[in-house]
Amino acid sequence: FPEMAGAEGEDSLYPIAVLIDELRNEDVQLRLNSIKKLSTIALALGVERTRTELIPFLTDTIYDEDEVLLALAEQLGNFTMLVGGPEYVHCLLPPLESLATVEETVVRDKAVESLRKISQEHSPVDLEVHFEPLVKRLASGDWFTSRTSACGLFSVCYPRVSNTVKAEIRQHFRTLCSDETPMVRRAAASKLGEFAKVLELDYVKSDIIPLFTALASDEQDSVRLLAVEACVSIATLLPQEDLETLVMSTLRQAAEDKSWRVRYMVADKFSELQKAVGPEITKNDLVPAFQNLLKDCEAEVRAAAANKVKEFCENLPEDSRETLIMSHVLPCVKELVSDTNQHVKSALASVIMGLSTILGKDNTVEHLLPLFLVQLKDECPEVRLNIISNLDCVNEVIGIRQLSQSLLPAIVELAEDAKWRVRLAIIEYMPLLAGQLGVEFFDEKLNSLCMAWLVDHVYAIREAATCNLMKLVEKFGAEWAQNTIVPKVLGMSNDPNYLHRMTTLFCIKALSEACGQEITTKHMLPVVLKMSNDQVANVRFNVAKCLQKIGPVIDSNALQAEVKPVLEKLATDQDMDVKYFAQEAISVLALA
Amino acid sequence: MLSPVLCSELSALEPEYTEADVISAVEFSQSGEFLATGDKGGRVVIFQREPQGEYNVYSTFQSHEPEFDYLKSLEIEEKINKIRWLPQLNSAHFLLTTNDKTIKLWKVSERDKRPEGYNLKDEEGRMKDISKITSLQVPVLRPMDLLVEASLRRVFANAHAYHINSISINSDCETYLSADDLRINLWNLDITDRSFNIVDLKPENMEELSEVITVAEFHPHHCHLMAFSSSTGTTRLCDMRSRALCDQHAKLFEEAVDPANRSFFSEIISSVSDVKFSHSGRYLLTRDYLSAKVWDLNMENKPIETYQVHDYLRSKLCTLYESDCIFDKFECAWNGTDSVIMTGAYNNFFRMFDRASRRDVTLEASREVCKRRAVLRPRRVCVGRKKRESDVSVDSLDFRKKILHTAWHPTDNIIAIAASNNLYIFQDRHSHHGHHAGHRLEQDRPPQLQDVPPQ
């Protein structure tokens, strides 16, 4: 670029000029950067020119890529001060209105979010003069995209407008609930609960309930299932005595809907529904409904319901909780333990342990323990894993010892599973198990597994095993480490396989801090230094990296006397990488 | 029915055409204002209906490119297997196109304004003298000539191990299905990184494979109903409400084959090449090699109507087998009121059947016969000696000239016929005066041709 001659005092102009020009650059990334700095541009232009020039330009810029439009929609939500404050905030409506009609859902949603935000900055008068007409225009737009956007705006303007306008808004919402396109009905159904919350109770009963009933029996599955969500908010708003007549028949119908997707939604929202309808209806209606969902013919529904078992039981009214669980829920749970579908079993396994705290020691031993034991032997590793990962709940109630005899074979089997992801998952539970089972049990049964993982053929497993050792040492202490694992780790430094020799280095890196200065300097350091003569370059540069890491733990005499000469030698290695890492270690440890 | 008059003939400019120019998909948009064709070269051409009724090119774009699957050492053709329009969302138009492996969502939109005014350069891109810039300029949008742009919105890939034969958009306008030889997947139009498998016919052991999926389609109104057909001549109707996996069908439409007619070719010719729900949603139209059948969704054991498309080929099956023609996949179509059905045949012939009167007609779509402003003259195929001069004998049929892809305007009597690289659009000569539902078949009217528009 030529110099900006004579640009003193105007040196701020140039960068802004670039930003403005880049609003229409061919490179999307540059346009995006420019849009993200829209506030800088607006600030430079001043409020007047922002309103009269920039905003009109942006209003027509809806041809751009989604990511640019998304950024624009977001920016405009924070633009009030830049157009001159709340007095002028309505200037932002045209660009957001056009963004609210684009086909890309994320952009529309962001535009609606920004519109909701700036609606709060409108004065009550401006809201009726500018904002509400926009909502009406969107609500009666030709394209479904504008009508769906309108659905999200009713609830923000309703509380702040006159009664006449309120009546109009309710009418618009009613119309959209029976729109011919399923997309709009879905949008309306998903905002039904939110809209109900801002309505006066009488209108909830007279307007919302008929709409809710209609949407809940829509011909499209995708609309009906959204009505379930609305059911939660609506039920929360109504007084208990009205629930039965206004909501329950619709909810019962949804729980038995022909479409599994609707039943799935009921199962998925069960805890929320339970809280919304209160204890009496839960006892009479929801318990049988829950039983049916647990026995549903579609596995997806059973799995969703199984996921809710613990939460549902927890939220049952205290006076009858135990009876209800024992007589109604537990029989279904017992069946699910041997379900044909593994997703169902694994969903159950992830929550079933939580029942023990609710049912107490005796029931757990008598009724739940047998189920845990069956699940610990399940053919699907996921199920076993989910049981093991939730052991802490049982531990609190009956102690883990009750389980240890079955636990061990299950752990061993998972530890040797053919799928490395399964092995990885069980490794992650090792520190937890070790803590609960105690050091003796661990040394006797599990220690060898932990060492075997160090030589696994998958790197991710070896890496996790290294990290696992560190956590074990943190739990059991340095002395335990010195006696049990350090000798084994150091022994691997003579392994013919260089990958195993590197594992030694990785372990030392991970353990040094937990083991402390003495063990590190006395036992580990000599091995590391010896390995600097390894014939494999990868091992040598890992020696350098390892020394850099453990340097701060080693006492300073050893650092100067032993580490420094080795690193200096490695810094003259013929391998480039070895040299590089040695030099890096020297400079980090300040040995130069 | 129709007295089809040629209203547009659109083809590659050179008389010599390449394989890539051969049309492989034809589809009207929901309103009928647009018509899209796909070809073996991966191109999509969109036509727009002018106020006078003719269709002219609106936009052309390259949808798919040839690819190579390095893992399986397989070439992936760019050929467009199917095109489906989405219901109109906003002022732009959206369509799904697919080749064997990858489904793409395209947006076709218009632009009539462009920004003008730079700070640092003029419109030609010459740098301005920066020292003279004393104020900032915000670009303004100025009108320009209409520009139609096609932009790729989404790519739905890596979900099919076999060749995709169908895509169909659900009436919920949120999901669509894609079917390959063994599986049917369900997608959300907004989500490209996962799909749900709803039908899986793949046996544990591929040697036990007994049937493949040939085509799948959603019901036009009921979002939970889906039909798919197989190579064994059956069509299954699935209710997606009852299970997440639709391996168990709700209904199975199959006609028992007369054992007397059994032959080596029975199974091959009974394979269903196309399935179309009627607009009313009450009927299913299926096409097999020799016939088209209309099924009532309430009756599974036999079709309510069977139309012979070219029964005279029964004696030629051996030849057709040797030339692989027997595996040709003919599509079929309903008219807007479900009163007439249409499907293609050989020798550039296509057939229309009036369901009420049971009359049928054979018409030819080729350059030689399609003259200006003329009603297409019905053709007849005769077995044995010619009765009329214009008759065509079975032995002289050209099996290389086949009409596989046809489409009927969703409401009007306008049809689109793809004959190799040519697209013929005919309309009922009466429909200039408005929409005529369920016209009688007018076989004996003298031909009248409309002008072929300049290309």
PDB file of C-alpha atoms in Angstrom, chain B residues 285-390:
ATOM      1  CA  LEU B 285     -48.780 -47.341  -8.670  1.00  0.00           C
ATOM      2  CA  THR B 286     -46.069 -49.886  -9.326  1.00  0.00           C
ATOM      3  CA  ARG B 287     -44.205 -50.590 -12.508  1.00  0.00           C
ATOM      4  CA  ASP B 288     -42.624 -53.911 -13.346  1.00  0.00           C
ATOM      5  CA  TYR B 289     -40.953 -54.823 -16.607  1.00  0.00           C
ATOM      6  CA  LEU B 290     -44.071 -55.527 -18.646  1.00  0.00           C
ATOM      7  CA  SER B 291     -46.912 -53.911 -16.755  1.00  0.00           C
ATOM      8  CA  ALA B 292     -48.081 -51.121 -14.483  1.00  0.00           C
ATOM      9  CA  LYS B 293     -50.342 -51.922 -11.558  1.00  0.00           C
ATOM     10  CA  VAL B 294     -52.555 -49.835  -9.345  1.00  0.00           C
ATOM     11  CA  TRP B 295     -53.011 -51.095  -5.794  1.00  0.00           C
ATOM     12  CA  ASP B 296     -55.540 -49.970  -3.248  1.00  0.00           C
ATOM     13  CA  LEU B 297     -53.756 -49.553   0.088  1.00  0.00           C
ATOM     14  CA  ASN B 298     -56.600 -51.525   1.622  1.00  0.00           C
ATOM     15  CA  MET B 299     -56.138 -54.604  -0.536  1.00  0.00           C
ATOM     16  CA  GLU B 300     -52.875 -56.469  -0.406  1.00  0.00           C
ATOM     17  CA  ASN B 301     -53.448 -59.658  -2.347  1.00  0.00           C
ATOM     18  CA  LYS B 302     -53.932 -58.253  -5.827  1.00  0.00           C
ATOM     19  CA  PRO B 303     -53.852 -54.949  -7.694  1.00  0.00           C
ATOM     20  CA  ILE B 304     -57.158 -53.307  -8.502  1.00  0.00           C
ATOM     21  CA  GLU B 305     -55.951 -52.474 -11.995  1.00  0.00           C
ATOM     22  CA  THR B 306     -53.255 -53.947 -14.193  1.00  0.00           C
ATOM     23  CA  TYR B 307     -52.126 -52.271 -17.379  1.00  0.00           C
ATOM     24  CA  GLN B 308     -50.021 -54.057 -19.974  1.00  0.00           C
ATOM     25  CA  VAL B 309     -47.342 -51.681 -21.128  1.00  0.00           C
ATOM     26  CA  HIS B 310     -45.788 -53.837 -23.820  1.00  0.00           C
ATOM     27  CA  ASP B 311     -46.985 -57.363 -23.427  1.00  0.00           C
ATOM     28  CA  TYR B 312     -45.782 -58.136 -26.946  1.00  0.00           C
ATOM     29  CA  LEU B 313     -42.254 -58.323 -25.527  1.00  0.00           C
ATOM     30  CA  ARG B 314     -43.080 -61.573 -23.735  1.00  0.00           C
ATOM     31  CA  SER B 315     -41.772 -63.482 -26.710  1.00  0.00           C
ATOM     32  CA  LYS B 316     -38.622 -61.377 -26.838  1.00  0.00           C
ATOM     33  CA  LEU B 317     -37.448 -61.850 -23.274  1.00  0.00           C
ATOM     34  CA  CYS B 318     -34.473 -63.960 -24.324  1.00  0.00           C
ATOM     35  CA  THR B 319     -33.090 -61.247 -26.591  1.00  0.00           C
ATOM     36  CA  LEU B 320     -33.838 -58.604 -23.991  1.00  0.00           C
ATOM     37  CA  TYR B 321     -32.022 -60.644 -21.383  1.00  0.00           C
ATOM     38  CA  GLU B 322     -28.967 -61.017 -23.568  1.00  0.00           C
ATOM     39  CA  SER B 323     -28.800 -57.288 -24.178  1.00  0.00           C
ATOM     40  CA  ASP B 324     -29.432 -56.564 -20.463  1.00  0.00           C
ATOM     41  CA  CYS B 325     -32.481 -54.535 -21.488  1.00  0.00           C
ATOM     42  CA  ILE B 326     -34.586 -56.726 -19.240  1.00  0.00           C
ATOM     43  CA  PHE B 327     -33.016 -54.913 -16.285  1.00  0.00           C
ATOM     44  CA  ASP B 328     -34.122 -51.470 -17.489  1.00  0.00           C
ATOM     45  CA  LYS B 329     -35.871 -49.506 -14.761  1.00  0.00           C
ATOM     46  CA  PHE B 330     -38.934 -47.741 -16.128  1.00  0.00           C
ATOM     47  CA  GLU B 331     -40.516 -45.053 -13.995  1.00  0.00           C
ATOM     48  CA  CYS B 332     -44.216 -44.307 -13.813  1.00  0.00           C
ATOM     49  CA  ALA B 333     -46.358 -41.259 -12.991  1.00  0.00           C
ATOM     50  CA  TRP B 334     -49.855 -40.194 -12.005  1.00  0.00           C
ATOM     51  CA  ASN B 335     -51.601 -37.185 -13.427  1.00  0.00           C
ATOM     52  CA  GLY B 336     -52.775 -34.438 -11.069  1.00  0.00           C
ATOM     53  CA  THR B 337     -56.165 -35.986 -10.433  1.00  0.00           C
ATOM     54  CA  ASP B 338     -55.004 -39.608 -10.277  1.00  0.00           C
ATOM     55  CA  SER B 339     -57.234 -40.446 -13.259  1.00  0.00           C
ATOM     56  CA  VAL B 340     -54.477 -41.202 -15.763  1.00  0.00           C
ATOM     57  CA  ILE B 341     -51.177 -42.974 -15.408  1.00  0.00           C
ATOM     58  CA  MET B 342     -48.155 -42.757 -17.639  1.00  0.00           C
ATOM     59  CA  THR B 343     -45.021 -44.811 -18.110  1.00  0.00           C
ATOM     60  CA  GLY B 344     -42.298 -45.319 -20.674  1.00  0.00           C
ATOM     61  CA  ALA B 345     -41.448 -48.083 -23.114  1.00  0.00           C
ATOM     62  CA  TYR B 346     -39.005 -48.836 -25.938  1.00  0.00           C
ATOM     63  CA  ASN B 347     -38.607 -47.236 -29.359  1.00  0.00           C
ATOM     64  CA  ASN B 348     -39.087 -43.802 -27.725  1.00  0.00           C
ATOM     65  CA  PHE B 349     -42.670 -44.793 -26.996  1.00  0.00           C
ATOM     66  CA  PHE B 350     -44.528 -43.886 -23.858  1.00  0.00           C
ATOM     67  CA  ARG B 351     -47.893 -45.101 -22.717  1.00  0.00           C
ATOM     68  CA  MET B 352     -50.855 -43.476 -21.026  1.00  0.00           C
ATOM     69  CA  PHE B 353     -53.795 -45.264 -19.469  1.00  0.00           C
ATOM     70  CA  ASP B 354     -57.106 -43.642 -18.583  1.00  0.00           C
ATOM     71  CA  ARG B 355     -58.309 -45.442 -15.473  1.00  0.00           C
ATOM     72  CA  ALA B 356     -62.002 -44.700 -15.814  1.00  0.00           C
ATOM     73  CA  SER B 357     -62.493 -45.462 -19.498  1.00  0.00           C
ATOM     74  CA  ARG B 358     -59.768 -48.114 -19.606  1.00  0.00           C
ATOM     75  CA  ARG B 359     -58.541 -46.593 -22.868  1.00  0.00           C
ATOM     76  CA  ASP B 360     -54.876 -46.386 -23.515  1.00  0.00           C
ATOM     77  CA  VAL B 361     -52.557 -44.755 -25.971  1.00  0.00           C
ATOM     78  CA  THR B 362     -49.017 -45.217 -27.199  1.00  0.00           C
ATOM     79  CA  LEU B 363     -47.171 -42.068 -28.167  1.00  0.00           C
ATOM     80  CA  GLU B 364     -43.751 -41.437 -29.517  1.00  0.00           C
ATOM     81  CA  ALA B 365     -41.315 -38.814 -28.349  1.00  0.00           C
ATOM     82  CA  SER B 366     -38.724 -38.380 -31.052  1.00  0.00           C
ATOM     83  CA  ARG B 367     -37.486 -35.610 -33.265  1.00  0.00           C
ATOM     84  CA  GLU B 368     -38.979 -37.153 -36.363  1.00  0.00           C
ATOM     85  CA  VAL B 369     -42.567 -37.170 -35.097  1.00  0.00           C
ATOM     86  CA  CYS B 370     -42.674 -34.231 -32.753  1.00  0.00           C
ATOM     87  CA  LYS B 371     -43.533 -31.433 -35.166  1.00  0.00           C
ATOM     88  CA  ARG B 372     -44.673 -27.928 -34.500  1.00  0.00           C
ATOM     89  CA  ARG B 373     -48.147 -27.374 -33.173  1.00  0.00           C
ATOM     90  CA  ALA B 374     -49.326 -30.859 -33.813  1.00  0.00           C
ATOM     91  CA  VAL B 375     -51.123 -33.258 -31.590  1.00  0.00           C
ATOM     92  CA  LEU B 376     -48.974 -36.307 -31.186  1.00  0.00           C
ATOM     93  CA  ARG B 377     -50.221 -39.119 -33.340  1.00  0.00           C
ATOM     94  CA  PRO B 378     -50.894 -42.360 -31.478  1.00  0.00           C
ATOM     95  CA  ARG B 379     -48.704 -45.264 -32.491  1.00  0.00           C
ATOM     96  CA  ARG B 380     -49.498 -48.924 -32.597  1.00  0.00           C
ATOM     97  CA  VAL B 381     -47.261 -51.898 -32.251  1.00  0.00           C
ATOM     98  CA  CYS B 382     -48.458 -54.993 -34.070  1.00  0.00           C
ATOM     99  CA  VAL B 383     -47.459 -58.568 -33.672  1.00  0.00           C
ATOM    100  CA  GLY B 384     -47.278 -60.262 -37.033  1.00  0.00           C
ATOM    101  CA  ARG B 385     -48.568 -58.524 -40.181  1.00  0.00           C
ATOM    102  CA  LYS B 386     -49.174 -54.754 -40.236  1.00  0.00           C
ATOM    103  CA  LYS B 387     -52.821 -53.755 -40.349  1.00  0.00           C
ATOM    104  CA  ARG B 388     -52.123 -50.102 -41.022  1.00  0.00           C
ATOM    105  CA  GLU B 389     -49.334 -48.297 -42.759  1.00  0.00           C
ATOM    106  CA  SER B 390     -48.346 -46.431 -39.598  1.00  0.00           C
TER     107      SER B 390
END
